[in-house]
Amino acid sequence: MLKQLYIKNFTLIDELDMTFRPGFSVITGETGAGKSIILGAIALLLGQRADSKQIKSGAEKCTIEAHFDLSHYDLLPFFKENDIDYDADDCILRRELTAAGKSRAFINDTPVSLTAIKELGLSLIDIHSQHQNLMLREEDFQLSVVDIIAKDEKALAEYQNTFIEYTQARKRLEQMRRDIEQNAENEDFMRFQLNELREANLSEGLQEELEQESETLSHVEDIKGALYQAESLIGGDSEHTVVERIKEASRALSSIADVYGEAAEMAERLDSCAIEMKDIGRDLSQKAEDVEFDPQRLEIINNQLDTIYSLQKKHHVTTVEELISIADSLAEQLNNIENGDEQLQQLSEEVERLHTKCIEKAASLTKQRRKAATTIEKEMKERLVPLGIPKVRFSIAIDEKPLSENGADKVSFLFSANTSTEMRPVSEIASGGEIARVMLSIKAMISGAVKLPTIIFDEIDTGVSGKIAEQMGAMMKEMADSDRQVISITHLPQIASKGTTHYKVYKEETSKGTVSTMTMLTDDERVQEIAQMLSGSNITEAAISNAKELLKQ
């Protein structure tokens, strides 16, 4: 429930701090006084897109803040999910807009996104304006009304989950058919490519091995010369080889071992080095003998490398591993072609199974909706007759349609204001005043099924007057008596008189220019306001008497 609304520097409002009460409240005021401005501020608070032009001229920032009582509504999960402090008795929503175009939103002083404040706002306030009557033309709106009364959330969620599975499986089936068809057209070429890759006898690391061997065979003479030279310097027949010099150093150290103990250990180490160097020399000699120029082997390797390079260029890759991956993919595609019929059959059966499951769950939804439709038809007639349509006929047609995300039902509200006129879709046959009464009846009906703390009607009484307006006011008061806050912006005294709290919006000239303001009327002020609504600016005694009579009723 809306407890308090604070507006500062919003269009023509300098500063407004207004307390709201439970039950049925009415807001009156002359055309252009600023009632729409207050609604605009509330809409901005609930996440509507901001415009810096909405800031009062000369101000740097506008602020809109509202306090709500959430104690009778199960909204704790929202606060937990969004990590926001929860105070059921005083939930504060705030929106700030700067002249520079920056906009910020807060819930209980925690900065939040517009998406979050919109989500919470949908659970706090329903603003019904004249243009929302156009929603009556929309099939989705009519279906949502039936679903609300049917209370079929669980069945609808189960159906929608199955429908998602079904549509996804159908997409996979269609894609598989396209792939199989396309692959079948390219089968010969794909087999040629696969054979070409397989004939190359590819393996991981093959390219690096071949390139290394090619380098070796291409430089045999250089390699042999270096190996022989190294072997000659290490061992060889000369007295100046590395081995001979190490032996000579070892003998020199051994000669002083008796007088210098550490020399013996170093001599042993040198002897070990000499042995290792001899082994290295023998290895070098053997490798020099083993390295032979083999032009035939070199040609084979280079041809194999040319094949690899050609395949890489052809398939736009740079490694043998990528070529192997391409070969695996081609083999899989060809396997799918060969086994395509079997896979296609399996997926087709899955699609058919899910389709059948969708139909079953859609049928369950239809059953609940038809039952709810009967309830709606009865209640709508009961509500519309007192609203001045005594011969009303209201029916809900539920026809079959292809499976969609909300089931297999096409819902249409049919209406006739009298017995002689054929029932047709309500948007095609009802007048503006009749549509307003139909929408009010729908709102009154679904408000009992949806826990919505506050409902605001913005001039829903357009096109009606007199007794009908009185009945509309009584219906809104009835809605408010069910632990709900209903606020009606109205031009009709019959509706204004039904409010338990009466607010007036008016313009006044100040030193800062024209401003809109709002005040809660006393009992005497209510009499004057309603009398003025009855008779205009020249308030007569008869008008005052009529106003008092309306308030008594």
Coordinates of C-alpha atoms in Angstrom, one line a residue:
M1 CA 0.0 0.0 0.0
L2 CA 1.2 3.5 -0.9
K3 CA 1.7 5.4 2.4
Q4 CA 3.5 8.6 1.3
L5 CA 4.6 10.3 -1.9
Y6 CA 7.2 13.0 -2.0
I7 CA 7.9 14.9 -5.2
K8 CA 10.4 17.7 -5.6
N9 CA 11.2 19.8 -8.8
F10 CA 9.1 17.7 -11.2
T11 CA 7.7 19.7 -14.1
L12 CA 5.2 22.2 -12.4
I13 CA 5.5 20.7 -8.9
D14 CA 7.9 22.6 -6.7
E15 CA 7.6 20.3 -3.6
L16 CA 4.8 18.0 -2.6
D17 CA 4.7 15.7 0.4
M18 CA 1.4 13.8 0.5
T19 CA 0.2 11.0 2.9
F20 CA -2.1 8.4 1.5
R21 CA -4.6 6.2 3.4
P22 CA -6.0 2.7 2.9
G23 CA -9.3 2.2 1.3
F24 CA -10.8 4.2 -1.6
S25 CA -9.3 7.6 -2.3
V26 CA -10.3 10.1 -5.0
I27 CA -8.3 12.8 -6.7
T28 CA -10.1 15.7 -8.3
G29 CA -9.1 19.0 -9.9
E30 CA -9.7 21.0 -13.0
T31 CA -8.4 19.9 -16.4
G32 CA -4.7 21.0 -16.6
A33 CA -4.3 21.3 -12.8
G34 CA -1.6 18.7 -12.7
K35 CA -3.2 15.4 -12.0
S36 CA -1.4 13.8 -14.9
I37 CA 1.9 15.3 -13.6
I38 CA 1.5 13.4 -10.3
L39 CA 0.7 10.2 -12.3
G40 CA 3.8 10.9 -14.4
A41 CA 5.9 11.2 -11.3
I42 CA 4.6 7.8 -10.0
A43 CA 5.3 6.2 -13.4
L44 CA 8.8 7.6 -13.3
L45 CA 9.3 6.2 -9.8
L46 CA 8.2 2.8 -11.1
G47 CA 10.8 2.7 -13.8
Q48 CA 9.5 4.7 -16.7
R49 CA 12.2 6.2 -19.0
A50 CA 13.4 9.6 -17.7
D51 CA 13.7 12.8 -19.6
S52 CA 15.7 15.8 -18.2
K53 CA 12.9 18.0 -19.6
Q54 CA 10.8 16.7 -16.7
I55 CA 12.9 18.6 -14.2
K56 CA 11.3 21.9 -13.0
S57 CA 12.7 24.9 -14.8
G58 CA 15.7 26.3 -13.0
A59 CA 16.3 23.2 -10.8
E60 CA 19.4 21.0 -11.0
K61 CA 17.7 17.8 -9.8
C62 CA 14.2 16.3 -9.3
T63 CA 13.5 13.6 -6.7
I64 CA 10.5 11.3 -6.4
E65 CA 10.2 9.1 -3.3
A66 CA 7.4 6.8 -2.1
H67 CA 6.9 4.8 1.1
F68 CA 5.0 1.5 0.9
D69 CA 3.6 -0.9 3.4
L70 CA 4.3 -4.5 2.3
S71 CA 3.3 -6.3 5.4
H72 CA 0.3 -8.1 3.7
Y73 CA 2.2 -9.2 0.6
D74 CA 4.7 -11.9 0.0
L75 CA 7.5 -9.9 -1.5
L76 CA 10.5 -11.0 0.6
P77 CA 11.9 -13.3 -2.1
F78 CA 12.4 -10.3 -4.4
F79 CA 14.5 -8.6 -1.8
K80 CA 16.6 -11.7 -1.1
E81 CA 17.2 -12.3 -4.7
N82 CA 18.4 -8.7 -5.3
D83 CA 20.3 -8.5 -1.9
I84 CA 18.3 -5.5 -0.7
D85 CA 17.4 -4.8 3.0
Y86 CA 13.7 -5.8 3.6
D87 CA 11.4 -3.7 5.8
A88 CA 7.8 -4.8 5.4
D89 CA 6.4 -1.8 7.2
D90 CA 8.3 0.8 5.3
C91 CA 9.7 0.1 1.9
I92 CA 11.2 3.2 0.2
L93 CA 11.4 3.6 -3.5
R94 CA 13.3 6.7 -4.8
R95 CA 14.2 8.0 -8.3
E96 CA 16.5 10.9 -8.9
L97 CA 17.0 12.7 -12.2
T98 CA 19.6 15.5 -12.8
A99 CA 19.6 18.2 -15.4
A100 CA 22.6 16.6 -16.9
G101 CA 20.5 13.6 -17.8
K102 CA 21.7 11.2 -15.2
S103 CA 19.1 9.0 -13.6
R104 CA 19.4 6.9 -10.4
A105 CA 17.0 4.5 -8.7
F106 CA 17.0 3.2 -5.1
I107 CA 15.1 0.7 -3.1
N108 CA 15.6 1.1 0.7
D109 CA 18.6 3.3 -0.1
T110 CA 20.2 0.5 -2.1
P111 CA 21.1 1.6 -5.7
V112 CA 19.3 -0.6 -8.2
S113 CA 18.7 -1.0 -11.9
L114 CA 15.6 0.3 -13.6
T115 CA 14.8 -3.4 -14.4
A116 CA 14.7 -4.2 -10.6
I117 CA 12.6 -1.2 -9.7
K118 CA 10.2 -2.0 -12.6
E119 CA 9.9 -5.6 -11.4
L120 CA 9.0 -4.5 -7.8
G121 CA 6.7 -1.7 -9.1
L122 CA 4.6 -4.3 -11.0
S123 CA 3.9 -5.9 -7.6
L124 CA 3.0 -2.6 -5.9
I125 CA 0.9 -0.4 -8.2
D126 CA -1.3 -0.9 -11.2
I127 CA -2.0 2.3 -13.0
H128 CA -5.0 2.0 -15.3
S129 CA -5.4 4.9 -17.7
Q130 CA -7.8 5.5 -20.6
H131 CA -5.3 4.2 -23.2
Q132 CA -5.2 0.9 -21.4
N133 CA -8.8 0.3 -22.5
L134 CA -7.1 -0.4 -25.9
M135 CA -5.6 -3.6 -24.3
L136 CA -9.1 -5.0 -24.6
R137 CA -8.4 -5.5 -28.3
E138 CA -5.4 -7.7 -27.6
E139 CA -5.8 -11.4 -27.5
D140 CA -2.9 -11.8 -25.1
F141 CA -4.6 -9.5 -22.6
Q142 CA -7.9 -11.4 -22.8
L143 CA -6.0 -14.7 -22.4
S144 CA -4.1 -13.4 -19.3
V145 CA -7.4 -12.4 -17.7
V146 CA -8.7 -16.0 -18.2
D147 CA -5.4 -17.4 -16.8
I148 CA -5.6 -15.2 -13.7
I149 CA -9.1 -16.4 -12.9
A150 CA -8.2 -20.0 -13.7
K151 CA -5.1 -19.8 -11.4
D152 CA -3.4 -22.1 -13.8
E153 CA 0.2 -20.9 -13.2
K154 CA 1.5 -24.4 -12.5
A155 CA -0.1 -26.0 -15.5
L156 CA 1.0 -23.1 -17.7
A157 CA 4.6 -23.3 -16.5
E158 CA 4.6 -27.1 -17.1
Y159 CA 3.2 -26.6 -20.6
Q160 CA 5.7 -23.8 -21.4
N161 CA 8.7 -25.9 -20.3
T162 CA 7.5 -28.8 -22.5
F163 CA 6.8 -26.4 -25.4
I164 CA 10.4 -25.1 -25.2
E165 CA 11.8 -28.6 -25.3
Y166 CA 9.5 -29.4 -28.3
T167 CA 10.5 -26.3 -30.3
Q168 CA 14.2 -26.9 -29.6
A169 CA 13.9 -30.5 -30.7
R170 CA 12.1 -29.5 -33.8
K171 CA 14.8 -27.0 -34.6
R172 CA 17.5 -29.7 -34.2
L173 CA 15.4 -32.0 -36.5
E174 CA 15.2 -29.3 -39.2
Q175 CA 18.9 -28.6 -38.9
M176 CA 19.7 -32.3 -39.2
R177 CA 17.6 -32.6 -42.3
R178 CA 19.3 -29.6 -43.9
D179 CA 22.8 -31.0 -42.9
I180 CA 22.0 -34.4 -44.3
E181 CA 20.7 -33.0 -47.5
Q182 CA 23.6 -30.6 -47.9
N183 CA 26.2 -33.3 -47.0
A184 CA 24.5 -35.8 -49.4
E185 CA 25.1 -33.3 -52.2
N186 CA 28.7 -33.0 -51.3
E187 CA 29.3 -36.7 -50.4
D188 CA 31.6 -37.5 -53.3
F189 CA 33.8 -34.4 -52.7
M190 CA 33.9 -35.1 -48.9
R191 CA 35.0 -38.7 -49.6
F192 CA 37.7 -37.4 -51.9
Q193 CA 39.0 -35.0 -49.3
L194 CA 38.9 -37.7 -46.6
N195 CA 40.9 -40.2 -48.7
E196 CA 43.4 -37.5 -49.6
L197 CA 44.0 -36.8 -45.9
R198 CA 44.2 -40.4 -45.0
E199 CA 46.6 -41.2 -47.7
A200 CA 49.0 -38.6 -46.2
N201 CA 49.4 -40.9 -43.2
L202 CA 49.2 -38.0 -40.8
S203 CA 50.2 -38.3 -37.1
E204 CA 50.8 -35.8 -34.3
G205 CA 54.4 -34.4 -34.5
L206 CA 55.0 -35.8 -38.0
Q207 CA 55.6 -32.5 -39.7
E208 CA 58.3 -31.5 -37.1
E209 CA 60.0 -34.8 -37.4
L210 CA 60.1 -34.7 -41.2
E211 CA 61.3 -31.1 -41.3
Q212 CA 64.2 -32.0 -38.9
E213 CA 65.2 -35.0 -41.0
S214 CA 65.1 -33.0 -44.2
E215 CA 67.4 -30.4 -42.6
T216 CA 69.8 -33.1 -41.6
L217 CA 70.0 -34.8 -45.0
S218 CA 70.4 -31.5 -46.7
H219 CA 73.5 -30.7 -44.7
V220 CA 75.2 -34.1 -44.4
E221 CA 78.7 -32.8 -45.4
D222 CA 78.7 -30.0 -42.9
I223 CA 77.5 -32.4 -40.2
K224 CA 80.1 -35.0 -40.9
G225 CA 82.9 -32.4 -41.0
A226 CA 81.9 -31.0 -37.7
L227 CA 81.7 -34.4 -36.0
Y228 CA 85.1 -35.5 -37.3
Q229 CA 86.7 -32.2 -36.2
A230 CA 85.2 -32.5 -32.7
E231 CA 86.3 -36.1 -32.4
S232 CA 89.8 -35.2 -33.5
L233 CA 90.1 -32.3 -31.0
I234 CA 88.9 -34.5 -28.1
G235 CA 90.8 -37.7 -28.8
G236 CA 92.6 -38.2 -32.1
D237 CA 96.3 -39.1 -32.5
S238 CA 97.9 -35.7 -31.5
E239 CA 99.6 -35.0 -28.2
H240 CA 97.6 -31.8 -27.9
T241 CA 94.1 -33.4 -27.8
V242 CA 91.8 -32.6 -24.9
V243 CA 92.1 -36.1 -23.5
E244 CA 95.9 -36.0 -23.5
R245 CA 96.0 -32.6 -21.8
I246 CA 93.6 -33.8 -19.1
K247 CA 95.8 -36.9 -18.5
E248 CA 98.8 -34.6 -18.2
A249 CA 97.1 -32.4 -15.7
S250 CA 96.1 -35.5 -13.7
R251 CA 99.7 -36.7 -13.6
A252 CA 100.9 -33.3 -12.3
L253 CA 98.4 -33.3 -9.5
S254 CA 99.2 -37.0 -8.6
S255 CA 102.9 -36.0 -8.2
I256 CA 102.1 -33.7 -5.3
A257 CA 99.4 -35.9 -3.6
D258 CA 101.8 -36.9 -0.8
V259 CA 102.5 -33.3 0.2
Y260 CA 99.1 -31.8 -0.8
G261 CA 96.2 -34.1 0.1
E262 CA 93.6 -32.2 -1.9
A263 CA 95.5 -32.9 -5.2
A264 CA 94.6 -36.6 -5.1
E265 CA 90.8 -35.9 -5.2
M266 CA 91.2 -33.4 -8.1
A267 CA 93.4 -35.9 -10.0
E268 CA 90.6 -38.5 -9.6
R269 CA 88.1 -36.1 -11.0
L270 CA 90.3 -35.3 -14.0
D271 CA 90.7 -39.1 -14.6
S272 CA 86.8 -39.4 -14.7
C273 CA 86.7 -36.5 -17.2
A274 CA 89.3 -38.2 -19.4
I275 CA 87.2 -41.4 -19.5
E276 CA 84.0 -39.4 -20.3
M277 CA 85.8 -37.5 -23.1
K278 CA 87.0 -40.7 -24.6
D279 CA 83.4 -42.0 -24.7
I280 CA 82.3 -38.8 -26.3
G281 CA 85.0 -39.1 -28.9
R282 CA 84.0 -42.6 -29.8
D283 CA 80.3 -41.5 -30.1
L284 CA 81.3 -38.6 -32.3
S285 CA 83.3 -41.0 -34.5
Q286 CA 80.4 -43.4 -34.7
K287 CA 77.9 -40.7 -35.6
A288 CA 80.2 -39.3 -38.2
E289 CA 80.3 -42.8 -39.8
D290 CA 76.5 -43.2 -39.5
V291 CA 75.6 -39.9 -41.2
E292 CA 75.3 -40.7 -44.9
F293 CA 73.8 -38.7 -47.7
D294 CA 70.6 -40.5 -49.0
P295 CA 69.2 -38.5 -52.0
Q296 CA 66.3 -41.0 -52.3
R297 CA 65.2 -40.6 -48.6
L298 CA 65.5 -36.8 -48.9
E299 CA 63.3 -36.9 -51.9
I300 CA 60.7 -39.0 -50.1
I301 CA 60.7 -36.7 -47.1
N302 CA 60.4 -33.5 -49.2
N303 CA 57.6 -35.0 -51.2
Q304 CA 55.7 -35.9 -48.0
L305 CA 56.3 -32.4 -46.6
D306 CA 55.1 -30.9 -49.9
T307 CA 51.9 -33.0 -49.5
I308 CA 51.4 -31.7 -45.9
Y309 CA 52.0 -28.1 -47.0
S310 CA 49.6 -28.4 -49.9
L311 CA 46.9 -29.9 -47.6
Q312 CA 47.4 -27.1 -45.1
K313 CA 47.0 -24.5 -47.7
K314 CA 44.0 -26.2 -49.2
H315 CA 42.2 -26.4 -45.8
H316 CA 43.5 -23.0 -44.5
V317 CA 45.3 -24.4 -41.5
T318 CA 48.9 -24.4 -40.3
T319 CA 49.4 -27.7 -38.4
V320 CA 49.1 -31.4 -38.9
E321 CA 46.9 -31.7 -35.8
E322 CA 44.3 -29.4 -37.5
L323 CA 44.4 -31.6 -40.6
I324 CA 43.7 -34.6 -38.5
S325 CA 40.8 -32.8 -36.9
I326 CA 39.4 -32.0 -40.3
A327 CA 39.7 -35.7 -41.3
D328 CA 37.8 -36.7 -38.2
S329 CA 35.1 -34.2 -38.9
L330 CA 34.7 -35.4 -42.5
A331 CA 34.6 -39.0 -41.3
E332 CA 31.8 -38.1 -38.8
Q333 CA 29.8 -36.2 -41.5
L334 CA 30.1 -39.2 -43.8
N335 CA 29.0 -41.5 -41.0
N336 CA 26.0 -39.3 -40.4
I337 CA 25.1 -39.6 -44.1
E338 CA 25.4 -43.4 -43.9
N339 CA 23.4 -43.5 -40.6
G340 CA 21.4 -40.4 -41.2
D341 CA 18.1 -42.2 -41.7
E342 CA 18.4 -43.9 -38.3
Q343 CA 19.4 -40.7 -36.5
L344 CA 16.7 -38.8 -38.3
Q345 CA 14.1 -41.4 -37.2
Q346 CA 15.2 -41.2 -33.6
L347 CA 15.0 -37.4 -33.5
S348 CA 11.7 -37.5 -35.4
E349 CA 10.3 -39.8 -32.7
E350 CA 11.5 -37.5 -30.0
V351 CA 9.8 -34.5 -31.6
E352 CA 6.6 -36.5 -32.0
R353 CA 6.8 -37.5 -28.4
L354 CA 7.2 -34.0 -27.2
H355 CA 4.5 -32.8 -29.6
T356 CA 2.1 -35.3 -28.1
K357 CA 3.1 -34.2 -24.6
C358 CA 2.5 -30.6 -25.5
I359 CA -1.0 -31.4 -26.8
E360 CA -1.8 -33.2 -23.6
K361 CA -0.6 -30.4 -21.4
A362 CA -2.3 -27.8 -23.7
A363 CA -5.6 -29.8 -23.3
S364 CA -5.3 -29.6 -19.5
L365 CA -4.8 -25.8 -19.8
T366 CA -7.8 -25.6 -22.1
K367 CA -10.0 -27.5 -19.6
Q368 CA -9.0 -25.1 -16.8
R369 CA -9.5 -22.0 -19.0
R370 CA -13.0 -23.2 -20.1
K371 CA -14.0 -23.7 -16.5
A372 CA -12.7 -20.2 -15.6
A373 CA -14.4 -18.7 -18.7
T374 CA -17.8 -19.8 -17.3
T375 CA -17.0 -18.1 -14.0
I376 CA -15.9 -14.9 -15.8
E377 CA -19.0 -14.8 -18.0
K378 CA -21.3 -15.1 -14.9
E379 CA -19.4 -12.5 -12.9
M380 CA -19.1 -10.0 -15.7
K381 CA -22.8 -10.0 -16.3
E382 CA -23.4 -9.5 -12.6
R383 CA -21.1 -6.5 -12.6
L384 CA -22.2 -4.9 -15.9
V385 CA -25.9 -5.0 -15.3
P386 CA -25.7 -2.5 -12.3
L387 CA -23.4 -0.3 -14.5
G388 CA -26.3 0.5 -16.9
I389 CA -26.2 -2.4 -19.3
P390 CA -29.2 -4.5 -18.2
K391 CA -29.4 -6.5 -21.4
V392 CA -25.8 -7.3 -21.5
R393 CA -24.5 -10.5 -23.0
F394 CA -20.9 -11.4 -22.4
S395 CA -19.3 -14.6 -23.6
I396 CA -15.7 -16.0 -23.9
A397 CA -15.0 -17.9 -27.1
I398 CA -12.1 -20.3 -26.7
D399 CA -11.1 -21.7 -30.1
E400 CA -8.3 -24.0 -31.1
K401 CA -5.1 -22.6 -32.6
P402 CA -1.7 -24.0 -33.4
L403 CA 0.5 -24.7 -30.4
S404 CA 2.2 -21.5 -29.2
E405 CA 4.1 -20.4 -26.1
N406 CA 0.9 -19.9 -24.1
G407 CA -1.0 -23.0 -25.3
A408 CA -3.4 -23.9 -28.0
D409 CA -6.3 -21.5 -27.2
K410 CA -7.4 -18.4 -29.1
V411 CA -9.5 -16.4 -26.6
S412 CA -12.0 -13.7 -27.6
F413 CA -14.3 -11.7 -25.4
L414 CA -17.7 -11.4 -27.1
F415 CA -20.1 -8.6 -26.1
S416 CA -23.5 -7.3 -26.9
A417 CA -25.3 -4.5 -25.0
N418 CA -28.7 -5.7 -25.9
T419 CA -30.6 -8.8 -26.9
S420 CA -31.2 -7.8 -30.6
T421 CA -27.5 -7.3 -31.5
E422 CA -25.3 -10.2 -32.4
M423 CA -22.4 -10.8 -30.0
R424 CA -19.1 -9.7 -31.5
P425 CA -15.6 -9.1 -30.2
V426 CA -15.9 -6.4 -27.5
S427 CA -13.4 -4.1 -29.2
E428 CA -15.5 -4.0 -32.4
I429 CA -18.9 -3.4 -30.9
A430 CA -18.6 -1.7 -27.5
S431 CA -18.8 2.1 -27.2
G432 CA -16.1 4.1 -25.3
G433 CA -18.3 4.2 -22.2
E434 CA -19.1 0.5 -22.5
I435 CA -15.5 -0.4 -22.8
A436 CA -14.6 1.7 -19.7
R437 CA -17.3 -0.2 -17.8
V438 CA -16.1 -3.6 -19.1
M439 CA -12.5 -2.8 -18.2
L440 CA -13.5 -1.6 -14.7
S441 CA -15.5 -4.9 -14.2
I442 CA -12.5 -6.9 -15.4
K443 CA -10.1 -5.0 -13.0
A444 CA -12.6 -5.5 -10.1
M445 CA -12.8 -9.2 -10.9
I446 CA -9.1 -10.0 -11.2
S447 CA -8.1 -7.8 -8.3
G448 CA -9.6 -10.4 -6.1
A449 CA -7.3 -13.0 -7.6
V450 CA -4.1 -11.0 -7.7
K451 CA -2.5 -9.6 -4.6
L452 CA -1.9 -6.0 -5.7
P453 CA -1.6 -3.4 -2.9
T454 CA -2.5 -0.3 -4.9
I455 CA -4.7 0.3 -8.0
I456 CA -4.9 3.8 -9.6
F457 CA -7.7 4.5 -12.0
D458 CA -7.0 7.5 -14.2
E459 CA -10.3 8.9 -15.5
I460 CA -11.7 5.4 -16.2
D461 CA -15.1 7.1 -16.0
T462 CA -14.8 8.7 -19.4
G463 CA -18.1 8.5 -21.3
V464 CA -20.4 7.8 -18.3
S465 CA -22.4 10.0 -15.9
G466 CA -25.2 10.0 -13.4
K467 CA -26.3 6.7 -12.0
I468 CA -23.8 4.7 -13.9
A469 CA -20.9 6.8 -12.5
E470 CA -22.3 6.2 -9.1
Q471 CA -22.3 2.5 -9.6
M472 CA -18.7 2.6 -10.9
G473 CA -17.7 4.5 -7.8
A474 CA -19.4 1.9 -5.7
M475 CA -17.5 -0.9 -7.5
M476 CA -14.2 0.9 -6.9
K477 CA -15.1 1.3 -3.2
E478 CA -16.0 -2.4 -3.1
M479 CA -12.5 -3.2 -4.5
A480 CA -10.9 -1.0 -1.8
D481 CA -12.9 -2.7 1.0
S482 CA -11.0 -5.9 0.3
D483 CA -7.8 -5.0 2.0
R484 CA -6.7 -3.0 -1.0
Q485 CA -5.9 0.6 -1.8
V486 CA -7.8 2.1 -4.7
I487 CA -7.2 5.6 -6.0
S488 CA -9.4 7.2 -8.7
I489 CA -8.6 10.3 -10.6
T490 CA -12.1 11.5 -11.6
H491 CA -14.1 14.5 -13.0
L492 CA -17.4 13.0 -11.8
P493 CA -19.0 14.1 -8.5
Q494 CA -20.8 10.7 -8.2
I495 CA -17.4 8.9 -8.0
A496 CA -15.7 11.6 -6.0
S497 CA -18.4 11.3 -3.3
K498 CA -17.6 7.6 -2.8
G499 CA -14.1 8.1 -1.6
T500 CA -13.1 7.7 2.0
T501 CA -10.3 10.2 1.4
H502 CA -10.5 13.1 -1.0
Y503 CA -7.5 14.9 -2.5
K504 CA -7.6 18.0 -4.7
V505 CA -4.9 19.0 -7.3
Y506 CA -4.8 22.7 -8.3
K507 CA -2.5 25.3 -9.8
E508 CA -1.5 28.5 -8.1
E509 CA 0.7 31.5 -8.9
T510 CA 3.7 32.0 -6.7
S511 CA 6.9 34.1 -6.7
K512 CA 8.5 31.1 -8.5
G513 CA 5.8 31.0 -11.2
T514 CA 2.9 28.6 -11.7
V515 CA 3.1 25.5 -9.6
S516 CA 0.8 22.5 -9.1
T517 CA 0.0 21.3 -5.6
M518 CA -2.2 18.8 -3.9
T519 CA -4.0 18.8 -0.6
M520 CA -6.2 16.5 1.4
L521 CA -9.7 18.0 1.8
T522 CA -11.6 18.3 5.0
D523 CA -15.3 17.3 5.2
D524 CA -16.4 20.9 4.6
E525 CA -13.9 21.3 1.7
R526 CA -15.2 18.1 0.2
V527 CA -18.7 19.5 0.1
Q528 CA -17.5 22.6 -1.7
E529 CA -15.4 20.7 -4.2
I530 CA -18.2 18.3 -5.1
A531 CA -20.7 21.1 -5.3
Q532 CA -18.3 22.9 -7.7
M533 CA -18.1 19.7 -9.8
L534 CA -21.9 19.7 -9.9
S535 CA -22.5 23.3 -10.8
G536 CA -19.3 24.8 -12.0
S537 CA -17.6 27.9 -10.5
N538 CA -20.9 29.5 -9.4
I539 CA -21.7 27.2 -6.5
T540 CA -25.4 27.3 -5.7
E541 CA -27.2 26.2 -2.5
A542 CA -28.8 23.4 -4.5
A543 CA -25.4 22.2 -5.6
I544 CA -24.2 22.2 -1.9
S545 CA -27.3 20.3 -0.9
N546 CA -26.8 17.8 -3.7
A547 CA -23.1 17.4 -2.7
K548 CA -24.1 16.7 0.9
E549 CA -26.6 14.1 -0.2
L550 CA -24.1 12.4 -2.4
L551 CA -21.6 12.2 0.5
K552 CA -24.3 10.8 2.8
Q553 CA -25.0 8.0 0.2

